[in-house]
mmCIF file of C-alpha atoms in Angstrom:
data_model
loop_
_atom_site.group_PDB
_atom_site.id
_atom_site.type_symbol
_atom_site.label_atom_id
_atom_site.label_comp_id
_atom_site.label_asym_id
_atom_site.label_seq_id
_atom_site.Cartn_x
_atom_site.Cartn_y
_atom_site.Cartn_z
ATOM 1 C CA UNK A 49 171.538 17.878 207.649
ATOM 2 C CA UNK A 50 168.779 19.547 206.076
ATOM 3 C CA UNK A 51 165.968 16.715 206.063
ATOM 4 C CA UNK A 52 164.418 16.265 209.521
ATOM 5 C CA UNK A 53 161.575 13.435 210.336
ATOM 6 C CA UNK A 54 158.604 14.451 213.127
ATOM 7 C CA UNK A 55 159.594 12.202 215.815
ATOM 8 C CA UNK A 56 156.022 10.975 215.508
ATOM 9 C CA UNK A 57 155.760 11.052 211.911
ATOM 10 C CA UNK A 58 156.929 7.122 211.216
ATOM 11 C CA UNK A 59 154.753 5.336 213.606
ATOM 12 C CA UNK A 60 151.726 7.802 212.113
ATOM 13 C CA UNK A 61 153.102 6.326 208.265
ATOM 14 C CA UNK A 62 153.370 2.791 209.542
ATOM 15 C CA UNK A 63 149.903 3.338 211.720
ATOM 16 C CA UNK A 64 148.497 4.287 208.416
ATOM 17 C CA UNK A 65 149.618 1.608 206.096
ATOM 18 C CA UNK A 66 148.318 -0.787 208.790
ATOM 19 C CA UNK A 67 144.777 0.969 208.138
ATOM 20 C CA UNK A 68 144.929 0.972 204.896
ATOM 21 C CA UNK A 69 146.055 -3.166 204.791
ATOM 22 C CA UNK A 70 142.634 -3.973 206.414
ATOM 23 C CA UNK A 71 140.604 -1.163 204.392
ATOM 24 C CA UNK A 72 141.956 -3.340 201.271
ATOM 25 C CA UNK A 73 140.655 -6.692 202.988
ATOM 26 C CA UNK A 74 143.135 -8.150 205.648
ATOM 27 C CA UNK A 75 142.651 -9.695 209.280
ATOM 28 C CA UNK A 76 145.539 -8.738 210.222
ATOM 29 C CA UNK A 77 148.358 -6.575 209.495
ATOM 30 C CA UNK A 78 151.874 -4.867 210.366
ATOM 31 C CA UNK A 79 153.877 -2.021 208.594
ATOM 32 C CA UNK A 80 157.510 -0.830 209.549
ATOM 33 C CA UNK A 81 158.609 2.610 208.025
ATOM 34 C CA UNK A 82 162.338 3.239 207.904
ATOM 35 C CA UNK A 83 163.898 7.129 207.342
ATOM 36 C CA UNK A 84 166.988 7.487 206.436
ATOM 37 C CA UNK A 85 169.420 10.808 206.006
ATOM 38 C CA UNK A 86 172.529 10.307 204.559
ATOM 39 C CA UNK A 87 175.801 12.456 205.067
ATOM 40 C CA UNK A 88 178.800 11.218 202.828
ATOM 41 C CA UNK A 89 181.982 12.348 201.770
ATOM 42 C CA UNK A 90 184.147 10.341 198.950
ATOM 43 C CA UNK A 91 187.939 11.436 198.270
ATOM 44 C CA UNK A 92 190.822 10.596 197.011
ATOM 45 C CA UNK A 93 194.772 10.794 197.496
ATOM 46 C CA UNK A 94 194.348 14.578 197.436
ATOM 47 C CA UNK A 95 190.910 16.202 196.989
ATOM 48 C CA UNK A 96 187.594 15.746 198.036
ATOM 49 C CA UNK A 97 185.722 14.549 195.020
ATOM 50 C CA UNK A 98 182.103 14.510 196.308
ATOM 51 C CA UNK A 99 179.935 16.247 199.552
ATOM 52 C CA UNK A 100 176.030 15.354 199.907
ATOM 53 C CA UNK A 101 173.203 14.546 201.649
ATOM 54 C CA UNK A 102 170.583 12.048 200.158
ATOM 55 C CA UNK A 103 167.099 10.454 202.066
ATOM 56 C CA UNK A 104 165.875 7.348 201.990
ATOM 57 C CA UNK A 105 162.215 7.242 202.661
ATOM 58 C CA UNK A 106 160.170 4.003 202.614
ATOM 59 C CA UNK A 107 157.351 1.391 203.864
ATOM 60 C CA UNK A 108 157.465 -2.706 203.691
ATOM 61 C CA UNK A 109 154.087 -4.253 205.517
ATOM 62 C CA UNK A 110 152.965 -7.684 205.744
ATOM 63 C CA UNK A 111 149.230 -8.433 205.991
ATOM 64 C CA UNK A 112 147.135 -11.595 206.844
ATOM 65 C CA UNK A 113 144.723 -12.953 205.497
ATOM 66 C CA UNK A 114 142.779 -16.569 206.636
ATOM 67 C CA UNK A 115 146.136 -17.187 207.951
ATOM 68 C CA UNK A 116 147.999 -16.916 204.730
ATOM 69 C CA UNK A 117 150.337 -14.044 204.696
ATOM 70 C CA UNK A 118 151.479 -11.285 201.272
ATOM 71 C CA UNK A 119 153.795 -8.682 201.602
ATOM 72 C CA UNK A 120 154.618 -5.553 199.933
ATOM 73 C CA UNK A 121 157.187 -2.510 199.774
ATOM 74 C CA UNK A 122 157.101 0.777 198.464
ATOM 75 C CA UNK A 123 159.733 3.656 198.521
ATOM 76 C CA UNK A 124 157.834 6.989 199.979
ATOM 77 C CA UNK A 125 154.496 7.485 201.911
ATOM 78 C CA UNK A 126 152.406 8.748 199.158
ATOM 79 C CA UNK A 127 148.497 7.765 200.702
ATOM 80 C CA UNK A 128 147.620 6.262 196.588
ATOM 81 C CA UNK A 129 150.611 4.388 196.575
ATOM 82 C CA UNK A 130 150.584 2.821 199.694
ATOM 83 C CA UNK A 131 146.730 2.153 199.608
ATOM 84 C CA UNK A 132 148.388 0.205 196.128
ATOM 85 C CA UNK A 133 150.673 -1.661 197.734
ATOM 86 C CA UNK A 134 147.780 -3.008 200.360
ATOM 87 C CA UNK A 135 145.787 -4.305 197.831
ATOM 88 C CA UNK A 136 148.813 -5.893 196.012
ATOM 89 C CA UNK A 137 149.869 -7.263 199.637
ATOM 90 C CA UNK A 138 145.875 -8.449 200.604
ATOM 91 C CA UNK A 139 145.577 -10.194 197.126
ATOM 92 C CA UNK A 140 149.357 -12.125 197.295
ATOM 93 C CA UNK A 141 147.829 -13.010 200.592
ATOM 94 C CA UNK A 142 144.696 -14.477 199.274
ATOM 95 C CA UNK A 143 146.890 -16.745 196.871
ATOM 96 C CA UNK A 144 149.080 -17.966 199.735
ATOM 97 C CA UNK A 145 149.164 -20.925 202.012
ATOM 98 C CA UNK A 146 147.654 -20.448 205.401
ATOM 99 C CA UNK A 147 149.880 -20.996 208.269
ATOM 100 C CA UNK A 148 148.923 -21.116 212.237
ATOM 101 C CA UNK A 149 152.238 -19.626 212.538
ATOM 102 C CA UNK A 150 151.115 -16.262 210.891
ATOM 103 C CA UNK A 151 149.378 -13.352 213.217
ATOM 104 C CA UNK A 152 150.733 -10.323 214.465
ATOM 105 C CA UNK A 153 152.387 -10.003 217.914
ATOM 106 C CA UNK A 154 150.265 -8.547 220.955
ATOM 107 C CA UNK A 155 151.715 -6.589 223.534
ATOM 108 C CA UNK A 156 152.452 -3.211 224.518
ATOM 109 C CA UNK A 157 153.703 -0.001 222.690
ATOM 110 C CA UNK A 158 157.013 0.745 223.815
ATOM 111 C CA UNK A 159 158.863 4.498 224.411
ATOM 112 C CA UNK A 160 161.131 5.751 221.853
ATOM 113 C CA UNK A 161 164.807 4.889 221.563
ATOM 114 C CA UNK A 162 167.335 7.183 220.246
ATOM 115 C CA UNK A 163 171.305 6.129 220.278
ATOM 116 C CA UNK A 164 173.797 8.266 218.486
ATOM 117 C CA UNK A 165 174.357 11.291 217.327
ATOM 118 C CA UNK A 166 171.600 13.005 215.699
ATOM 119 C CA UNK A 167 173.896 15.317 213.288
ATOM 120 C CA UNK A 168 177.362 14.548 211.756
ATOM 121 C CA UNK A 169 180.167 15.794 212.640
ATOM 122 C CA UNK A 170 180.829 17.373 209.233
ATOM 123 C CA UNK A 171 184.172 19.372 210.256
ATOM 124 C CA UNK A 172 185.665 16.489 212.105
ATOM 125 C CA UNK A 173 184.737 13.967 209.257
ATOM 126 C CA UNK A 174 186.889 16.494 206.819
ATOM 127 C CA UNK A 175 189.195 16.823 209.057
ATOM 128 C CA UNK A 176 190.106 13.065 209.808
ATOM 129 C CA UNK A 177 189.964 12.566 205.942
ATOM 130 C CA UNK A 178 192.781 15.323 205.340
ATOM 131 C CA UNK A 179 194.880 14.051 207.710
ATOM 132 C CA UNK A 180 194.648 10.372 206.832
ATOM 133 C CA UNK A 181 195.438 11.580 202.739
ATOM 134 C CA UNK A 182 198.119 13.538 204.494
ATOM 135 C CA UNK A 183 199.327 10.268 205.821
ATOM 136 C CA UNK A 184 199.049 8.124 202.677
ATOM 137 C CA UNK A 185 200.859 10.339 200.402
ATOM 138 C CA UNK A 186 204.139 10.423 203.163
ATOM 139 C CA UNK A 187 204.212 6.796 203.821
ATOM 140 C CA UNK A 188 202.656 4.943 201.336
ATOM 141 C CA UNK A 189 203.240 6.995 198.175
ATOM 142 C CA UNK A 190 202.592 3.581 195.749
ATOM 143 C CA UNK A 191 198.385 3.174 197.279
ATOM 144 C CA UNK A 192 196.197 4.550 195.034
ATOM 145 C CA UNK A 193 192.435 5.458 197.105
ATOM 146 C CA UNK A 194 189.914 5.105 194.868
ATOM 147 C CA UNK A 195 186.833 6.467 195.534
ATOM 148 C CA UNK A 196 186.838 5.718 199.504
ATOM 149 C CA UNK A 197 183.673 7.283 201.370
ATOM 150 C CA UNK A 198 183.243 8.274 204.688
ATOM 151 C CA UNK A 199 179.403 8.810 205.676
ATOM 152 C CA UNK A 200 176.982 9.150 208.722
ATOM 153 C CA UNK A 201 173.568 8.141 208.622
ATOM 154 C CA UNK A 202 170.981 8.840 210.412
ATOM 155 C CA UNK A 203 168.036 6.127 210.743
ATOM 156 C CA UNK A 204 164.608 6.244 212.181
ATOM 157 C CA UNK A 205 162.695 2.815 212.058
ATOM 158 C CA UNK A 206 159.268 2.742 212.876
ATOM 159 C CA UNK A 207 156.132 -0.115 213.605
ATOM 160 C CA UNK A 208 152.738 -0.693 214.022
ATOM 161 C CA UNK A 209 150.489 -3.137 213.602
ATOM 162 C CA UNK A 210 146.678 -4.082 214.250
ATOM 163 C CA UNK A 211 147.044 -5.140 217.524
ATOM 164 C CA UNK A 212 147.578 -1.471 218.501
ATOM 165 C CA UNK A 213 151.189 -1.982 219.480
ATOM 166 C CA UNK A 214 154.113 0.493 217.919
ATOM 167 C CA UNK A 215 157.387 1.046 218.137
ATOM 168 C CA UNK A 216 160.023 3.741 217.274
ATOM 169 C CA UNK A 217 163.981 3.871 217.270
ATOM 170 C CA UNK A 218 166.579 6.381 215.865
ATOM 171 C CA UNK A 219 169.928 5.779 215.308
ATOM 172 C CA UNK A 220 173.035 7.740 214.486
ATOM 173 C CA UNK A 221 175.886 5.818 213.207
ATOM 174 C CA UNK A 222 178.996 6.076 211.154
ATOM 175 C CA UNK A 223 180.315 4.402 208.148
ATOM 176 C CA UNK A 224 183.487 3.967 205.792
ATOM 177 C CA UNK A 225 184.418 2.002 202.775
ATOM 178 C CA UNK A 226 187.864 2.026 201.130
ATOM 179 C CA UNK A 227 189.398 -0.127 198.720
ATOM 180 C CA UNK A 228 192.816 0.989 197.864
ATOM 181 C CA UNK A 229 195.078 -0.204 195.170
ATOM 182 C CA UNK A 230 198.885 -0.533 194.524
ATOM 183 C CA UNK A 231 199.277 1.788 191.467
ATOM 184 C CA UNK A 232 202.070 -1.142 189.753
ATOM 185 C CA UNK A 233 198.892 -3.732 190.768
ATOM 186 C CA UNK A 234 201.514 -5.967 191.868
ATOM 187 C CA UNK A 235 200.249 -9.791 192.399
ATOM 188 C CA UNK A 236 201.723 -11.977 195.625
ATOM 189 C CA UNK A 237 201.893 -15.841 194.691
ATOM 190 C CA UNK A 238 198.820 -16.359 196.056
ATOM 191 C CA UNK A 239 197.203 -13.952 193.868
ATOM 192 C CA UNK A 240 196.601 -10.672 196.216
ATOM 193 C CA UNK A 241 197.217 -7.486 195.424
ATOM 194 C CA UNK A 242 200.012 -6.364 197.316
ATOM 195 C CA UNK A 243 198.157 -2.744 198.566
ATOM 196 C CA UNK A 244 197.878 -1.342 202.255
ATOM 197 C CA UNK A 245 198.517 -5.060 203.838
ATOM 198 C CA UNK A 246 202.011 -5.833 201.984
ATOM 199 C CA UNK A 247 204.755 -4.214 201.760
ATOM 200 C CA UNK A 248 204.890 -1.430 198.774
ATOM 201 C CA UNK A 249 208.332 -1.527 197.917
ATOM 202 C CA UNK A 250 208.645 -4.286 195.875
ATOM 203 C CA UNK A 251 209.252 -7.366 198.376
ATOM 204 C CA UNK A 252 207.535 -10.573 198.055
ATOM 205 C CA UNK A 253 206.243 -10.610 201.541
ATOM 206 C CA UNK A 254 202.961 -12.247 201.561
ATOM 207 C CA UNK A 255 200.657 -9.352 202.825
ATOM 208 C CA UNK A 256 199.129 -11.144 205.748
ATOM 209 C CA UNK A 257 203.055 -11.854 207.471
ATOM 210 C CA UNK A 258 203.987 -9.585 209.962
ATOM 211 C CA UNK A 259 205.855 -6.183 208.664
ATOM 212 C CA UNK A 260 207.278 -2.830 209.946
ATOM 213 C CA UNK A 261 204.970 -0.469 209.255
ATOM 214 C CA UNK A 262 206.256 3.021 209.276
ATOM 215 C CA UNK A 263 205.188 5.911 212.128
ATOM 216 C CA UNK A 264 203.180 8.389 212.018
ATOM 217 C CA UNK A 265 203.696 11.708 214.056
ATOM 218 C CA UNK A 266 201.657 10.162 216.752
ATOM 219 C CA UNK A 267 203.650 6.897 216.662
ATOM 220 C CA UNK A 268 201.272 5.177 214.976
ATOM 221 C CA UNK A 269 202.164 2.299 213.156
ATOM 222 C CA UNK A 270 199.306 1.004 212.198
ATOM 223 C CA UNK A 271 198.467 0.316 208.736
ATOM 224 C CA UNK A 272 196.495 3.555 206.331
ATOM 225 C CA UNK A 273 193.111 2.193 206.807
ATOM 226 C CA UNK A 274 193.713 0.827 210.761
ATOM 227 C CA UNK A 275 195.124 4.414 211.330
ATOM 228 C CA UNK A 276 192.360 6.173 209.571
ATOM 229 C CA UNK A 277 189.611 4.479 211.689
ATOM 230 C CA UNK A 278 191.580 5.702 214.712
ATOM 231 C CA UNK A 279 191.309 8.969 213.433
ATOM 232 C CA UNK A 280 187.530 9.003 212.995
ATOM 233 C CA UNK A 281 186.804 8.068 216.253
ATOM 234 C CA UNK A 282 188.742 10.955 217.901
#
């Protein structure tokens, strides 16, 4: 992945906001900073459709003022548009409702927390997806996959607030979405489409009733989508 974050970069954003909230007027304040790189691949039946890598960079803080609390977001770190965003945040804050309830937590800064990968596993992730359209077009030649993505992200999450406490935590984690249609878009009584859950040869199983599901080379009877996630975890 070609974007990288400063391990210390995110707490220095969200320190900053937090600085800027009381510059613009507010007691108190807090400011969480979230970075996020994207890998994702969408596919189909037979080709790969789409490779990229996008990132998500942005800021949310909450300030407090007389114990009435305003919030505000913004997407980058851009110091004139975050100095913005305090003054928008200070001045909901000044039209709200105080509340004892409203303050920042006290305590101490805790060490950084990383869980997952830090890079995907781009050849792997190509690889599961050729095998799995491999294994939809001999079993299940009827499913249509439209548009199914298979992604990693990368996240680091970051807070501070006025009390002098912070707060940093990356994690690597994978995700998949697939909705797959019977090309006939055959309806069951009940209304679902009979796809990866009911049977594709024409029966009037209802999808959710127990069925033989054929093999795959590793014996594998699973159905497409319970196979593929096998298959990405390997």
């Amino acid at each position: 992945m070609t974007a990288t974050l400063d391990a210390a970069a995110g707490v220095e954003v969200a320190d900053r906001t937090v600085r800027a909230a009381l510059a613009a007027g507010a007691d108190d304040a807090q400011a969480i900073h979230v970075f996020e790189e994207l890998f994702e691949i969408t596919y189909d039946n037979n080709d790969i459709n789409m490779i990229r890598t996008t990132v998500d960079d942005r800021v949310s803080m909450t300030v407090f003022v007389n114990g009435a609390k305003g919030q505000a977001s913004l997407t980058g770190r851009a110091h004139d548009l975050i100095e913005r965003a305090a003054t928008e945040a200070v001045a909901a804050a000044k039209a709200g409702m105080a509340d004892p309830a409203n303050g920042v937590f006290v305590g101490e800064s805790t060490a950084v927390i990383e869980v997952g990968d830090v890079e995907p596993d781009q050849e792997q992730m190509l690889d599961a997806i050729t095998r799995h359209q491999e294994f939809v077009r001999a079993n299940y030649p009827l499913i249509t996959m439209r548009e199914p993505t298979y992604a990693f992200a990368n996240v680091w999450r970051s807070f501070a607030n006025s009390a002098g406490l912070s707060h940093q935590e990356r994690r690597g984690h994978e995700l998949r979405s697939d909705q797959p249609r019977h090309d006939q878009d055959r309806l069951t009584e009940d209304g679902h489409v009979a796809s990866l859950q009911g049977r594709v040869d024409g029966g009037a199983q209802h999808p959710h009733e127990e069925q033989h599901q054929p093999e795959d080379e590793a014996g594998d009877r699973r159905p497409p989508r319970l196979a593929l996630r096998s298959r990405l975890v390997e």
